[in-house]
Short mmCIF file of C-alpha atoms in Angstrom, two decimals:
data_model
loop_
_atom_site.label_atom_id
_atom_site.label_comp_id
_atom_site.label_asym_id
_atom_site.label_seq_id
_atom_site.Cartn_x
_atom_site.Cartn_y
_atom_site.Cartn_z
CA MET A 1 -13.55 -11.11 -20.27
CA HIS A 2 -13.57 -14.32 -18.33
CA PRO A 3 -14.33 -13.53 -14.63
CA LEU A 4 -15.09 -17.30 -13.77
CA LEU A 5 -13.18 -19.60 -15.61
CA PHE A 6 -15.21 -22.50 -15.00
CA PRO A 7 -17.99 -21.91 -13.37
CA TRP A 8 -18.56 -25.94 -11.29
CA SER A 9 -21.31 -26.60 -9.27
CA ILE A 10 -20.50 -29.85 -6.56
CA PRO A 11 -23.11 -32.77 -6.26
CA SER A 12 -24.46 -33.08 -2.76
CA SER A 13 -23.02 -36.91 -3.18
CA ILE A 14 -19.74 -35.45 -3.96
CA LEU A 15 -19.73 -33.48 -0.64
CA LEU A 16 -20.60 -35.70 1.44
CA LEU A 17 -17.35 -37.98 0.12
CA LEU A 18 -15.53 -35.25 0.49
CA ALA A 19 -16.63 -34.38 3.66
CA TYR A 20 -15.65 -37.82 4.86
CA ALA A 21 -12.52 -37.82 3.12
CA ALA A 22 -12.01 -34.94 5.24
CA VAL A 23 -12.86 -36.58 8.61
CA ALA A 24 -10.39 -39.60 7.59
CA VAL A 25 -7.28 -37.60 7.45
CA PHE A 26 -8.09 -35.53 10.03
CA ALA A 27 -8.16 -38.43 12.58
CA GLY A 28 -4.93 -40.29 10.85
CA SER A 29 -3.38 -36.90 11.70
CA VAL A 30 -4.49 -37.10 15.21
CA ALA A 31 -3.66 -40.54 15.30
CA LEU A 32 -0.07 -39.73 14.10
CA VAL A 33 0.31 -37.38 16.49
CA VAL A 34 -0.51 -39.45 19.73
CA ALA A 35 1.69 -42.26 18.27
CA GLY A 36 4.54 -40.04 18.25
CA ARG A 37 8.21 -41.65 17.52
CA GLY A 38 7.23 -44.77 18.29
CA GLY A 39 4.76 -45.31 15.75
CA ILE A 40 2.02 -47.45 15.70
CA ARG A 41 3.57 -50.47 16.71
CA ARG A 42 4.71 -49.20 20.11
CA ASP A 43 1.22 -48.90 21.65
CA PRO A 44 -0.95 -49.91 18.01
CA MET A 45 -4.23 -49.86 20.37
CA ARG A 46 -4.04 -46.23 22.15
CA VAL A 47 -3.05 -44.95 17.88
CA GLY A 48 -6.02 -47.35 16.95
CA GLY A 49 -8.72 -46.19 19.57
CA ALA A 50 -7.80 -42.43 18.74
CA PHE A 51 -8.38 -42.53 15.10
CA ALA A 52 -11.49 -44.74 15.94
CA LEU A 53 -12.78 -42.03 18.01
CA THR A 54 -11.89 -39.14 16.07
CA ALA A 55 -13.39 -40.64 13.03
CA GLY A 56 -16.55 -41.42 14.46
CA VAL A 57 -17.49 -38.21 16.29
CA GLY A 58 -16.38 -36.99 12.97
CA GLY A 59 -18.61 -39.05 10.81
CA TYR A 60 -21.21 -38.27 13.30
CA LEU A 61 -20.96 -34.72 12.70
CA VAL A 62 -21.10 -35.06 8.97
CA ALA A 63 -23.67 -37.53 8.67
CA THR A 64 -26.12 -35.50 10.98
CA ARG A 65 -25.23 -32.30 9.80
CA LEU A 66 -25.09 -32.66 6.10
CA ALA A 67 -27.52 -34.89 5.48
CA ASP A 68 -29.51 -32.86 3.20
CA VAL A 69 -26.47 -30.71 1.74
CA GLU A 70 -27.43 -28.94 -1.62
CA ALA A 71 -25.23 -28.81 -4.67
CA GLN A 72 -22.74 -26.06 -4.11
CA PRO A 73 -20.95 -24.24 -6.52
CA LEU A 74 -17.52 -24.23 -7.04
CA PRO A 75 -16.48 -21.23 -8.85
CA ILE A 76 -12.71 -21.12 -10.09
CA HIS A 77 -11.92 -17.53 -10.37
CA THR A 78 -9.40 -16.49 -13.77
CA TYR A 79 -7.99 -13.82 -11.56
CA GLY A 80 -7.15 -16.14 -8.53
CA LEU A 81 -5.80 -18.29 -11.38
CA MET A 82 -4.11 -16.10 -13.08
CA ILE A 83 -2.57 -14.87 -9.35
CA ALA A 84 -1.84 -18.55 -8.69
CA LEU A 85 -0.07 -18.93 -12.23
CA GLY A 86 2.43 -16.12 -11.65
CA PHE A 87 3.66 -17.16 -8.51
CA LEU A 88 4.60 -20.66 -9.41
CA SER A 89 6.23 -19.09 -12.58
CA ALA A 90 8.50 -17.00 -10.52
CA ILE A 91 9.35 -19.83 -8.01
CA TYR A 92 9.84 -22.21 -10.01
CA LEU A 93 12.30 -20.41 -12.49
CA SER A 94 13.79 -18.65 -9.19
CA GLY A 95 15.06 -21.94 -7.94
CA ARG A 96 16.57 -23.13 -11.24
CA TYR A 97 17.93 -20.10 -12.01
CA ALA A 98 19.50 -19.72 -8.01
CA GLN A 99 20.52 -23.46 -8.71
CA ARG A 100 22.80 -22.87 -11.55
CA PHE A 101 23.77 -19.43 -10.52
CA ALA A 102 25.34 -20.75 -6.94
CA SER A 103 26.38 -23.85 -9.02
CA VAL A 104 29.01 -21.77 -10.90
CA ASP A 105 29.90 -19.28 -8.00
CA PRO A 106 28.59 -20.20 -4.52
CA ALA A 107 29.97 -16.79 -3.12
CA SER A 108 27.67 -14.90 -5.24
CA PHE A 109 24.67 -16.64 -3.85
CA TYR A 110 25.81 -17.26 -0.30
CA LEU A 111 28.15 -15.05 2.06
CA PRO A 112 30.85 -16.57 4.37
CA GLY A 113 29.59 -18.29 7.12
CA ALA A 114 26.06 -19.27 5.54
CA PRO A 115 24.56 -22.50 7.33
CA ALA A 116 23.69 -23.94 4.12
CA LEU A 117 27.51 -24.15 3.05
CA ALA A 118 28.28 -25.65 6.17
CA ALA A 119 25.60 -28.17 5.71
CA ALA A 120 26.29 -28.38 2.04
CA SER A 121 29.80 -29.29 3.59
CA ARG A 122 28.82 -31.78 5.78
CA GLU A 123 26.94 -33.81 3.23
CA LEU A 124 29.74 -33.98 1.38
CA LYS A 125 31.50 -35.31 3.63
CA SER A 126 29.14 -38.12 4.39
CA LYS A 127 27.63 -38.78 1.25
CA GLY A 128 30.60 -37.16 -1.31
CA GLY A 129 29.26 -35.62 -4.40
CA ASP A 130 30.32 -32.60 -6.35
CA LEU A 131 30.21 -29.39 -3.76
CA HIS A 132 29.12 -27.08 -6.55
CA GLU A 133 26.03 -29.29 -7.28
CA ILE A 134 25.05 -29.75 -3.60
CA VAL A 135 25.38 -25.53 -3.54
CA GLY A 136 23.30 -25.31 -6.27
CA ARG A 137 20.67 -27.78 -4.74
CA LYS A 138 20.93 -26.20 -1.21
CA ALA A 139 20.13 -22.27 -3.26
CA LYS A 140 17.19 -23.70 -5.04
CA GLU A 141 16.03 -24.98 -1.22
CA SER A 142 16.52 -21.61 0.02
CA VAL A 143 14.52 -20.18 -2.46
CA LEU A 144 12.02 -22.29 -1.97
CA ASP A 145 11.99 -22.09 1.61
CA LEU A 146 11.64 -18.03 0.89
CA ALA A 147 8.72 -18.45 -1.14
CA LEU A 148 6.01 -19.11 1.34
CA TRP A 149 7.68 -15.77 3.16
CA VAL A 150 7.26 -14.08 0.13
CA PHE A 151 3.95 -14.81 -0.61
CA LEU A 152 2.35 -13.78 2.93
CA ALA A 153 4.52 -10.41 3.18
CA ALA A 154 2.73 -9.54 -0.80
CA LEU A 155 -0.76 -10.77 0.14
CA ALA A 156 -0.30 -8.44 3.21
CA GLY A 157 1.69 -5.46 1.77
CA SER A 158 -0.43 -5.24 -0.95
CA ARG A 159 -3.48 -5.19 1.44
CA ILE A 160 -2.19 -2.91 3.59
CA LEU A 161 -1.31 -0.11 1.00
CA PHE A 162 -4.58 -0.44 -0.61
CA ILE A 163 -6.40 0.32 2.22
CA LEU A 164 -4.22 3.09 3.31
CA VAL A 165 -5.03 4.66 -0.37
CA ASN A 166 -9.13 3.99 0.43
CA TRP A 167 -8.99 4.81 3.50
CA GLY A 168 -10.92 8.23 3.77
CA GLY A 169 -13.93 9.23 2.22
CA PRO A 170 -18.04 8.16 3.38
CA ASP A 171 -17.15 4.74 1.65
CA GLY A 172 -13.62 4.39 2.54
CA TYR A 173 -11.60 2.08 4.74
CA GLY A 174 -12.11 4.50 7.80
CA ALA A 175 -15.63 4.94 7.86
CA HIS A 176 -15.92 0.90 7.45
CA PRO A 177 -13.23 -0.63 9.41
CA GLY A 178 -14.92 -4.27 9.01
CA ARG A 179 -13.99 -4.38 5.24
CA ILE A 180 -10.24 -4.75 6.08
CA LEU A 181 -10.17 -8.47 6.31
CA GLN A 182 -12.93 -8.82 3.43
CA ILE A 183 -9.84 -10.18 1.31
CA TRP A 184 -12.34 -11.90 -0.60
CA VAL A 185 -14.21 -8.80 -1.86
CA GLY A 186 -10.92 -7.53 -3.57
CA GLY A 187 -8.20 -4.85 -3.43
CA PHE A 188 -4.92 -5.22 -3.46
CA VAL A 189 -1.79 -2.93 -4.70
CA PHE A 190 1.26 -4.37 -6.74
CA TYR A 191 3.33 -1.80 -5.17
CA GLY A 192 2.65 -2.60 -1.75
CA GLY A 193 3.00 -6.30 -2.32
CA PHE A 194 6.38 -5.60 -3.91
CA ILE A 195 7.46 -3.69 -0.81
CA GLY A 196 6.47 -6.47 1.85
CA ALA A 197 8.07 -9.22 -0.55
CA THR A 198 11.21 -7.10 -0.79
CA LEU A 199 11.18 -6.40 3.54
CA ALA A 200 11.10 -10.17 3.98
CA SER A 201 13.04 -11.43 1.50
CA ILE A 202 15.59 -8.75 3.18
CA PHE A 203 15.06 -10.32 6.33
CA TYR A 204 15.18 -13.75 5.25
CA ALA A 205 18.55 -12.97 3.56
CA ARG A 206 20.14 -11.73 6.66
CA LYS A 207 19.45 -14.37 8.63
CA HIS A 208 20.27 -17.52 6.58
CA ARG A 209 23.59 -15.08 5.35
CA LEU A 210 22.39 -15.48 1.68
CA ASN A 211 23.84 -12.33 -0.53
CA PHE A 212 20.51 -10.06 -1.03
CA ARG A 213 22.02 -8.67 -4.52
CA GLY A 214 22.33 -12.08 -6.05
CA LEU A 215 19.08 -13.09 -5.15
CA ALA A 216 17.75 -9.95 -6.24
CA ASP A 217 18.99 -10.37 -9.72
CA ILE A 218 17.31 -13.78 -10.09
CA ALA A 219 14.30 -12.97 -8.94
CA ALA A 220 14.07 -9.94 -10.87
CA PRO A 221 12.83 -10.98 -14.25
CA THR A 222 10.56 -13.77 -12.76
CA ILE A 223 9.06 -10.81 -11.22
CA ALA A 224 7.94 -9.30 -14.35
CA LEU A 225 7.02 -12.85 -15.69
CA GLY A 226 4.44 -13.36 -12.72
CA HIS A 227 3.40 -9.54 -13.13
CA PHE A 228 2.40 -10.42 -16.86
CA PHE A 229 0.35 -13.23 -15.15
CA GLY A 230 -1.45 -11.23 -12.52
CA ARG A 231 -2.41 -8.42 -15.24
CA MET A 232 -4.08 -11.18 -17.53
CA GLY A 233 -6.17 -12.02 -14.26
CA CYS A 234 -7.01 -8.32 -14.18
CA MET A 235 -7.96 -8.21 -17.73
CA SER A 236 -10.03 -11.30 -16.55
CA ALA A 237 -11.77 -9.55 -13.58
CA GLY A 238 -12.11 -6.35 -15.63
CA CYS A 239 -10.31 -4.00 -12.38
CA CYS A 240 -7.52 -2.04 -12.99
CA TRP A 241 -9.16 -0.55 -15.96
CA GLY A 242 -8.22 2.42 -18.76
CA LYS A 243 -10.11 5.73 -19.26
CA VAL A 244 -12.74 5.91 -22.46
CA CYS A 245 -11.24 6.02 -25.35
CA ALA A 246 -11.32 9.00 -27.06
CA ASP A 247 -12.64 6.69 -30.37
CA PRO A 248 -15.38 4.56 -29.09
CA ALA A 249 -14.34 2.13 -32.42
CA PHE A 250 -10.63 1.89 -31.46
CA VAL A 251 -9.54 -1.18 -32.10
CA PHE A 252 -8.29 -2.25 -28.78
CA GLY A 253 -10.56 -0.48 -26.65
CA ALA A 254 -12.18 -3.39 -24.15
CA LYS A 255 -16.25 -3.36 -23.42
CA PHE A 256 -16.57 -5.04 -20.43
CA PRO A 257 -20.06 -6.61 -19.44
CA GLN A 258 -21.86 -7.38 -16.28
CA GLY A 259 -19.92 -9.31 -13.36
CA SER A 260 -16.72 -7.68 -13.85
CA ALA A 261 -15.26 -4.84 -11.68
CA ALA A 262 -15.32 -1.97 -14.23
CA TYR A 263 -19.37 -2.57 -15.26
CA GLY A 264 -20.01 -2.46 -11.17
CA GLU A 265 -18.22 0.53 -10.29
CA MET A 266 -18.62 2.45 -13.59
CA VAL A 267 -22.84 1.85 -13.67
CA ALA A 268 -22.97 4.22 -9.96
CA GLU A 269 -21.30 7.22 -11.83
CA PRO A 270 -24.50 9.14 -13.34
CA ALA A 271 -21.97 10.07 -16.51
CA PHE A 272 -22.01 6.62 -17.27
CA ARG A 273 -24.94 5.02 -15.81
CA ASP A 274 -27.68 5.77 -18.53
CA TYR A 275 -24.79 4.22 -21.09
CA ILE A 276 -23.93 0.90 -19.39
CA LEU A 277 -27.48 0.31 -18.81
CA SER A 278 -28.98 0.47 -22.02
CA HIS A 279 -26.08 -1.35 -24.12
CA GLY A 280 -25.43 -3.84 -21.23
CA HIS A 281 -21.51 -3.21 -21.33
CA THR A 282 -19.10 -0.34 -20.52
CA PRO A 283 -17.81 2.51 -23.11
CA ALA A 284 -14.81 1.01 -24.35
CA LEU A 285 -12.04 1.52 -22.82
CA HIS A 286 -8.46 2.10 -22.79
CA PRO A 287 -6.97 -2.13 -21.73
CA THR A 288 -4.24 -0.85 -19.59
CA GLN A 289 -4.12 -3.78 -17.95
CA LEU A 290 -3.34 -5.75 -21.49
CA TYR A 291 -0.72 -2.74 -22.12
CA GLU A 292 0.99 -3.74 -18.47
CA GLY A 293 1.04 -7.21 -19.42
CA LEU A 294 2.88 -7.16 -22.60
CA GLY A 295 5.45 -4.59 -21.01
CA GLU A 296 6.48 -6.85 -17.92
CA LEU A 297 6.28 -9.73 -20.46
CA GLY A 298 8.62 -7.53 -22.73
CA LEU A 299 10.76 -6.69 -19.38
CA PHE A 300 10.87 -10.53 -18.49
CA PHE A 301 13.08 -10.87 -21.76
CA ILE A 302 15.18 -7.44 -21.04
CA LEU A 303 16.38 -8.43 -17.83
CA ILE A 304 17.07 -12.02 -18.97
CA HIS A 305 19.30 -10.66 -21.81
CA LEU A 306 21.15 -8.58 -19.35
CA ALA A 307 21.40 -11.35 -16.70
CA GLY A 308 23.52 -13.39 -19.02
CA ARG A 309 25.30 -9.50 -19.47
CA LYS A 310 25.80 -8.08 -16.36
CA ARG A 311 28.81 -6.51 -14.75
CA PHE A 312 28.00 -6.73 -10.97
CA HIS A 313 25.62 -7.93 -8.66
CA GLY A 314 22.08 -5.65 -8.17
CA GLN A 315 22.37 -4.97 -11.66
CA ILE A 316 19.60 -6.95 -13.16
CA LEU A 317 17.40 -5.55 -9.61
CA ALA A 318 18.58 -2.00 -10.30
CA SER A 319 17.54 -1.99 -14.08
CA TRP A 320 14.07 -3.38 -13.33
CA LEU A 321 13.19 -1.03 -10.71
CA MET A 322 13.78 1.54 -13.19
CA LEU A 323 11.94 -0.04 -15.93
CA TYR A 324 9.53 -1.01 -14.36
CA ALA A 325 8.79 2.42 -13.37
CA ILE A 326 9.04 3.92 -16.67
CA VAL A 327 6.23 1.49 -18.02
CA ARG A 328 3.90 1.95 -14.81
CA LEU A 329 4.33 5.98 -15.04
CA SER A 330 3.20 5.46 -18.53
CA ILE A 331 0.36 3.46 -17.88
CA GLU A 332 -0.90 5.21 -15.41
CA THR A 333 -1.54 8.07 -17.51
CA PHE A 334 -4.22 5.77 -19.26
CA ARG A 335 -5.34 4.41 -16.26
CA GLY A 336 -9.88 5.14 -15.06
CA ASP A 337 -10.54 3.47 -12.26
CA PHE A 338 -11.58 4.87 -9.51
CA GLY A 339 -10.00 3.16 -6.32
CA ARG A 340 -6.50 3.73 -6.96
CA GLY A 341 -5.94 6.99 -5.54
CA MET A 342 -5.16 10.72 -6.83
CA LEU A 343 -2.50 12.72 -4.42
CA LEU A 344 -3.22 15.59 -7.20
CA ARG A 345 -5.64 15.31 -9.18
CA TRP A 346 -4.34 17.50 -12.83
CA PRO A 347 -5.84 18.57 -14.84
CA GLU A 348 -9.09 18.52 -12.14
CA ALA A 349 -11.49 17.28 -15.39
CA ASP A 350 -9.37 14.42 -16.97
CA PRO A 351 -6.34 13.49 -14.96
CA LEU A 352 -3.13 12.79 -15.65
CA LEU A 353 -1.07 13.73 -12.53
CA LEU A 354 -0.69 12.31 -9.87
CA SER A 355 -1.73 9.32 -8.95
CA THR A 356 -0.03 7.14 -5.88
CA SER A 357 1.41 4.41 -8.10
CA GLN A 358 3.12 7.86 -10.21
CA ILE A 359 4.27 8.73 -6.91
CA VAL A 360 5.67 5.02 -5.86
CA GLY A 361 7.25 4.73 -9.27
CA VAL A 362 9.05 7.95 -9.31
CA ALA A 363 10.66 6.73 -5.84
CA MET A 364 11.24 3.50 -7.46
CA PHE A 365 12.75 5.04 -10.88
CA ALA A 366 15.18 7.44 -7.91
CA LEU A 367 16.11 4.43 -5.78
CA GLY A 368 17.26 2.33 -9.19
CA ALA A 369 19.28 5.11 -10.39
CA VAL A 370 20.74 5.35 -6.77
CA LEU A 371 21.75 1.57 -6.24
CA PHE A 372 22.96 1.02 -9.84
CA ALA A 373 25.04 4.05 -9.23
CA MET A 374 26.34 2.73 -5.88
CA TRP A 375 26.68 -1.07 -7.07
CA ARG A 376 28.27 -0.41 -10.10
CA PRO A 377 31.72 -1.21 -10.44
CA ARG A 378 34.80 1.41 -10.29
CA ALA A 379 37.66 1.13 -12.64
CA ALA A 380 40.04 0.83 -9.65
CA SER A 381 38.10 -1.46 -8.37
CA PRO A 382 35.96 -4.25 -10.01
CA ASP A 383 33.52 -6.55 -9.27
CA PRO A 384 33.78 -9.44 -11.72
CA VAL A 385 30.97 -11.81 -11.74
CA ALA A 386 30.59 -15.43 -12.96
CA PRO A 387 28.69 -15.75 -16.34
CA ASP A 388 24.85 -15.90 -15.82
CA PRO A 389 24.34 -20.14 -16.49
CA ARG A 390 20.73 -18.08 -18.20
CA ALA A 391 23.25 -16.67 -20.73
CA ALA A 392 24.08 -20.30 -22.17
#
C-alpha cells in the first residue's frame, strides 16, 4: 500500500526555472494572439513588443515574488496515477477498436447523415484513398474528441453522487457545504461517474449522429479495464476497504498503515482505536479493492470474447451492465468503509444490505436485462452485424 508512489521534492532553483519557462510560454501565447492570422511578418515590432512587455512583467514578478522560495514537495499520488492510466488505456483501446470497427462496417458506427461521413466523402474526392480507411480514422477521431467530455462528465457525476450519499449528518456536506468543491480531499463514486459519462456520450452521439449502441459496445470492455486500474488506485490509497476478517491470519487480509484512508477513518472509531494505535495499522481487512479489480479484469476478457461473437448492436453494453452488477453486488457484502451510504442496515450489527451501490446495482442489472431483451434480434427480423475485428 503506497499512497505516494514518488514523494519527490523540487529544489528552489528548478522551481525558478519552471516559473520563468511558464512566463516565456505565456508571453509567446500573448504574442501569437496579437499577431493574429498575419503572423509575425505582418507587424514584427508590435508582436515583439507584446512578447517583451509580457515577458518583462512576468519575469519581474517571478524575480521579486519567488526570490526566497523554498524547496516544495511534488508528491505523485498512486491513486491519481492509476486513475490516469485507467482513463488513458480505455481511451486508447476505444479509439483503436472504433477505427477497426468502422472500417469494416461504417453504418454500425455512424448513422446516415453523420457529419463525419460527409467529411470522409469530401476527403476522398480531394485526396483520394480508401473510403473505409478514412471512415475508420474519422471514427477514432470521434472517440478521442468524446474523451474530454466523458472525463469531465464522469468527474462531475462521481462527485455529485458522493455528495448526495454523504449529505446528511453532522459531518455531512449539508452541514459543511464549503467542502463540496474540495475534490482534492477525495470522495468519488463510480456509479455516479458512469451515469455522467453515459449522459455525455448519449448527448455527443445524438449531436454527431453516432450509432450509440455500436459506440457503447466498443467502450464497454475498456470501461472494465479502466475500472481495474481505478481499483488498484483504491488499494494504494486504502479507500473502499472491506470488513474486518473473521480470521486475523486470513491470507488475503490487508492491514493498512498510517496515511491510508482506512487508517484515518477507523482510528476515529472507538471499537478500533486502541488496536490501531497499539499496532500501527488497521486490523486485517478484506481487500475488496483487489476482489473487484480482479473481477473487472475478468470482465474485460469476457467482454472481448463476447464482442467477437455478438449478434446485435448493444449486446456488449447490456452484458456489461448485468455482469458488472453481479460483481458489484457480491463485493458489496464484503465492504466495510463508512462513507458508502446504507439505505437499509440489515442486519444492524454487520449489515449485508442495503447500500446505495447495491440499489444502483439492482437497477443496473434490470436495465441490462431490459435492453438485452429489447435489442436482441427476433427470428423474423434479424439484425446482422459485421464481425468485430477484435476477434481476429
